[in-house]
Every structure is written in structure tokens, then in C-alpha cells.
Amino acid sequence: MTRRNTVLLRGIRLRCPHCGGGGLFRHWLQMADNCPSCGYSLAAGNRVGANLLNLVVAEFVLFVGIAVVVGKSWPDIPWTLLQWGAPAMMVVTPLLFYPFSKMIFVAFDLAAHPDAQPDLKVHGVE
Ligand SMILES: [Zn+2]
């Protein structure tokens, strides 16, 4: 497995993309600023990208959910279910995916810039 794949898989598993360490979240919606194992900065520069990723995933899940409900129930579409279920999905999905979007985007950033280590030096780790 390449280093890039390892970094991305660590992010998907909510592990530090740099070292694979855990304990990166104080709770579901609050990520630590730095990895407790290696000091890699998790906060710098990933907010917009992570939020965009979260929004795209939520929209995709909504689209697939509506398509499945409409496809399975055609021609008697349950409009009341869609009326209440779609907004509920748009609230719940981003909350459930939030930590994954954060860590996946940190992993994307590290995979795209594997030699950029200035954050470790700033925190005195290397
Ligand atoms: Zn780490």
C-alpha cells in the first residue's frame, strides 16, 4: 500500500493521517488542534475544504435517499415522508459525517503535500 493510501485510510478511520494515532476528538463535534501522539496540526487550513466535503456528502446522501424512495414507491410516492424526511436528512447527515469530513480533508491535505512539515516544527515535535 502506498503512503498516500495509508494516509487516506487513516483519515477515514478517524486516526491521525501522519502517525496513525488516535484520540483526535474531544467529542464528536470538537477536534483537537494537534495530534496528541505526534503533534501534527489538525486545525490549520482545513475548515473550508472539510465543510465543503461535508456539504457535498450530505447533498449526495439526500439525492440517493430521495431517488431510492421515489424509485421503490413509484407511482405512489410518499410525499409526506419526503417532506419531513429530506430536511431531517439534511440536518442529521452533516452531524454524523462531521468528524469524517474533518479527518478526510486533513488526510487529503497531507497526501497532497507530503513533504510539508512546518506545523511539526512550529510545535517543537521535529
Ligand atoms: Zn499524529
mmCIF file of C-alpha atoms and ligand atoms in Angstrom:
data_model
loop_
_atom_site.group_PDB
_atom_site.id
_atom_site.type_symbol
_atom_site.label_atom_id
_atom_site.label_comp_id
_atom_site.label_asym_id
_atom_site.label_seq_id
_atom_site.Cartn_x
_atom_site.Cartn_y
_atom_site.Cartn_z
ATOM 1 C CA MET A 1 0.000 0.000 0.000
ATOM 2 C CA THR A 2 1.339 3.397 -0.901
ATOM 3 C CA ARG A 3 1.957 6.131 1.645
ATOM 4 C CA ARG A 4 -0.871 8.172 0.073
ATOM 5 C CA ASN A 5 -3.393 5.318 0.530
ATOM 6 C CA THR A 6 -2.240 4.772 4.111
ATOM 7 C CA VAL A 7 -2.733 8.468 4.875
ATOM 8 C CA LEU A 8 -6.238 8.485 3.374
ATOM 9 C CA LEU A 9 -7.283 5.278 5.172
ATOM 10 C CA ARG A 10 -6.077 6.689 8.493
ATOM 11 C CA GLY A 11 -8.228 9.764 7.879
ATOM 12 C CA ILE A 12 -11.304 7.686 7.057
ATOM 13 C CA ARG A 13 -10.743 5.702 10.283
ATOM 14 C CA LEU A 14 -10.525 8.976 12.292
ATOM 15 C CA ARG A 15 -6.843 8.363 13.026
ATOM 16 C CA CYS A 16 -4.038 10.857 12.631
ATOM 17 C CA PRO A 17 -3.067 10.770 8.943
ATOM 18 C CA HIS A 18 0.550 11.495 9.847
ATOM 19 C CA CYS A 19 1.234 8.867 12.539
ATOM 20 C CA GLY A 20 -1.964 6.775 12.853
ATOM 21 C CA GLY A 21 -2.524 7.816 16.478
ATOM 22 C CA GLY A 22 -5.988 8.182 17.975
ATOM 23 C CA GLY A 23 -7.692 10.468 20.454
ATOM 24 C CA LEU A 24 -8.091 13.303 17.972
ATOM 25 C CA PHE A 25 -11.597 14.312 19.062
ATOM 26 C CA ARG A 26 -12.600 15.758 22.414
ATOM 27 C CA HIS A 27 -16.153 14.776 21.440
ATOM 28 C CA TRP A 28 -17.982 14.065 18.175
ATOM 29 C CA LEU A 29 -18.067 17.708 17.057
ATOM 30 C CA GLN A 30 -14.783 19.010 18.503
ATOM 31 C CA MET A 31 -11.441 18.040 17.025
ATOM 32 C CA ALA A 32 -8.173 18.631 18.856
ATOM 33 C CA ASP A 33 -5.883 21.272 17.374
ATOM 34 C CA ASN A 34 -2.963 18.844 17.249
ATOM 35 C CA CYS A 35 -2.454 15.101 17.250
ATOM 36 C CA PRO A 36 -1.734 14.024 20.867
ATOM 37 C CA SER A 37 0.737 11.410 19.596
ATOM 38 C CA CYS A 38 2.891 13.341 17.127
ATOM 39 C CA GLY A 39 1.809 17.000 17.373
ATOM 40 C CA TYR A 40 0.734 17.231 13.739
ATOM 41 C CA SER A 41 -1.508 20.265 13.306
ATOM 42 C CA LEU A 42 -5.073 19.250 12.512
ATOM 43 C CA ALA A 43 -6.656 22.680 12.534
ATOM 44 C CA ALA A 44 -4.725 24.797 10.093
ATOM 45 C CA GLY A 45 -6.267 25.422 6.716
ATOM 46 C CA ASN A 46 -8.810 22.619 6.529
ATOM 47 C CA ARG A 47 -12.045 24.239 7.666
ATOM 48 C CA VAL A 48 -13.430 25.372 4.316
ATOM 49 C CA GLY A 49 -12.484 22.187 2.495
ATOM 50 C CA ALA A 50 -13.839 19.950 5.245
ATOM 51 C CA ASN A 51 -17.117 21.844 5.383
ATOM 52 C CA LEU A 52 -17.419 21.692 1.600
ATOM 53 C CA LEU A 53 -16.784 17.938 1.675
ATOM 54 C CA ASN A 54 -19.409 17.561 4.403
ATOM 55 C CA LEU A 55 -21.949 19.532 2.356
ATOM 56 C CA VAL A 56 -21.268 17.536 -0.813
ATOM 57 C CA VAL A 57 -21.673 14.223 1.030
ATOM 58 C CA ALA A 58 -24.919 15.421 2.676
ATOM 59 C CA GLU A 59 -26.330 16.511 -0.685
ATOM 60 C CA PHE A 60 -25.309 13.208 -2.272
ATOM 61 C CA VAL A 61 -26.927 11.184 0.521
ATOM 62 C CA LEU A 62 -30.092 13.276 0.185
ATOM 63 C CA PHE A 63 -30.179 12.745 -3.589
ATOM 64 C CA VAL A 64 -29.669 8.974 -3.263
ATOM 65 C CA GLY A 65 -32.250 8.755 -0.461
ATOM 66 C CA ILE A 66 -34.896 10.587 -2.489
ATOM 67 C CA ALA A 67 -34.091 8.565 -5.611
ATOM 68 C CA VAL A 68 -34.430 5.274 -3.704
ATOM 69 C CA VAL A 69 -37.738 6.273 -2.073
ATOM 70 C CA VAL A 70 -39.201 7.530 -5.353
ATOM 71 C CA GLY A 71 -37.885 4.528 -7.295
ATOM 72 C CA LYS A 72 -39.195 1.957 -4.812
ATOM 73 C CA SER A 73 -42.624 3.556 -4.368
ATOM 74 C CA TRP A 74 -43.381 4.683 -7.925
ATOM 75 C CA PRO A 75 -46.125 5.700 -8.831
ATOM 76 C CA ASP A 76 -47.473 6.161 -5.275
ATOM 77 C CA ILE A 77 -44.745 8.455 -3.961
ATOM 78 C CA PRO A 78 -44.947 9.114 -0.182
ATOM 79 C CA TRP A 79 -44.780 12.894 -0.350
ATOM 80 C CA THR A 80 -45.304 13.346 3.382
ATOM 81 C CA LEU A 81 -42.303 11.111 4.112
ATOM 82 C CA LEU A 82 -40.180 13.109 1.678
ATOM 83 C CA GLN A 83 -41.486 16.409 3.052
ATOM 84 C CA TRP A 84 -40.267 15.581 6.569
ATOM 85 C CA GLY A 85 -37.530 13.059 5.834
ATOM 86 C CA ALA A 86 -35.494 15.150 3.414
ATOM 87 C CA PRO A 87 -34.995 18.104 5.787
ATOM 88 C CA ALA A 88 -34.251 15.670 8.630
ATOM 89 C CA MET A 89 -31.576 14.023 6.470
ATOM 90 C CA MET A 90 -30.060 17.439 5.734
ATOM 91 C CA VAL A 91 -29.652 18.020 9.473
ATOM 92 C CA VAL A 92 -28.591 14.544 10.580
ATOM 93 C CA THR A 93 -26.178 13.611 7.771
ATOM 94 C CA PRO A 94 -23.751 16.540 8.252
ATOM 95 C CA LEU A 95 -23.723 15.927 12.010
ATOM 96 C CA LEU A 96 -22.922 12.233 11.536
ATOM 97 C CA PHE A 97 -20.305 12.866 8.846
ATOM 98 C CA TYR A 98 -18.672 15.885 10.536
ATOM 99 C CA PRO A 99 -15.609 14.187 12.103
ATOM 100 C CA PHE A 100 -15.054 12.111 8.974
ATOM 101 C CA SER A 101 -15.096 15.201 6.754
ATOM 102 C CA LYS A 102 -12.549 16.875 9.036
ATOM 103 C CA MET A 103 -10.128 13.952 9.113
ATOM 104 C CA ILE A 104 -10.555 13.025 5.454
ATOM 105 C CA PHE A 105 -9.705 16.573 4.463
ATOM 106 C CA VAL A 106 -6.666 16.643 6.765
ATOM 107 C CA ALA A 107 -5.605 13.383 5.088
ATOM 108 C CA PHE A 108 -6.195 14.896 1.620
ATOM 109 C CA ASP A 109 -4.037 17.838 2.606
ATOM 110 C CA LEU A 110 -1.224 15.618 3.885
ATOM 111 C CA ALA A 111 -1.458 13.324 0.848
ATOM 112 C CA ALA A 112 -1.281 16.306 -1.493
ATOM 113 C CA HIS A 113 1.613 17.911 0.399
ATOM 114 C CA PRO A 114 3.571 15.000 1.913
ATOM 115 C CA ASP A 115 6.783 16.974 2.312
ATOM 116 C CA ALA A 116 5.187 19.986 4.018
ATOM 117 C CA GLN A 117 6.020 19.568 7.698
ATOM 118 C CA PRO A 118 6.221 23.132 9.009
ATOM 119 C CA ASP A 119 3.470 22.549 11.592
ATOM 120 C CA LEU A 120 5.545 19.883 13.340
ATOM 121 C CA LYS A 121 8.466 22.288 13.619
ATOM 122 C CA VAL A 122 6.241 25.062 14.973
ATOM 123 C CA HIS A 123 5.070 22.780 17.784
ATOM 124 C CA GLY A 124 8.602 21.582 18.561
ATOM 125 C CA VAL A 125 7.973 17.959 17.621
ATOM 126 C CA GLU A 126 10.658 17.700 14.949
HETATM 127 ZN ZN ZN B 1 -0.210 12.008 14.776
#
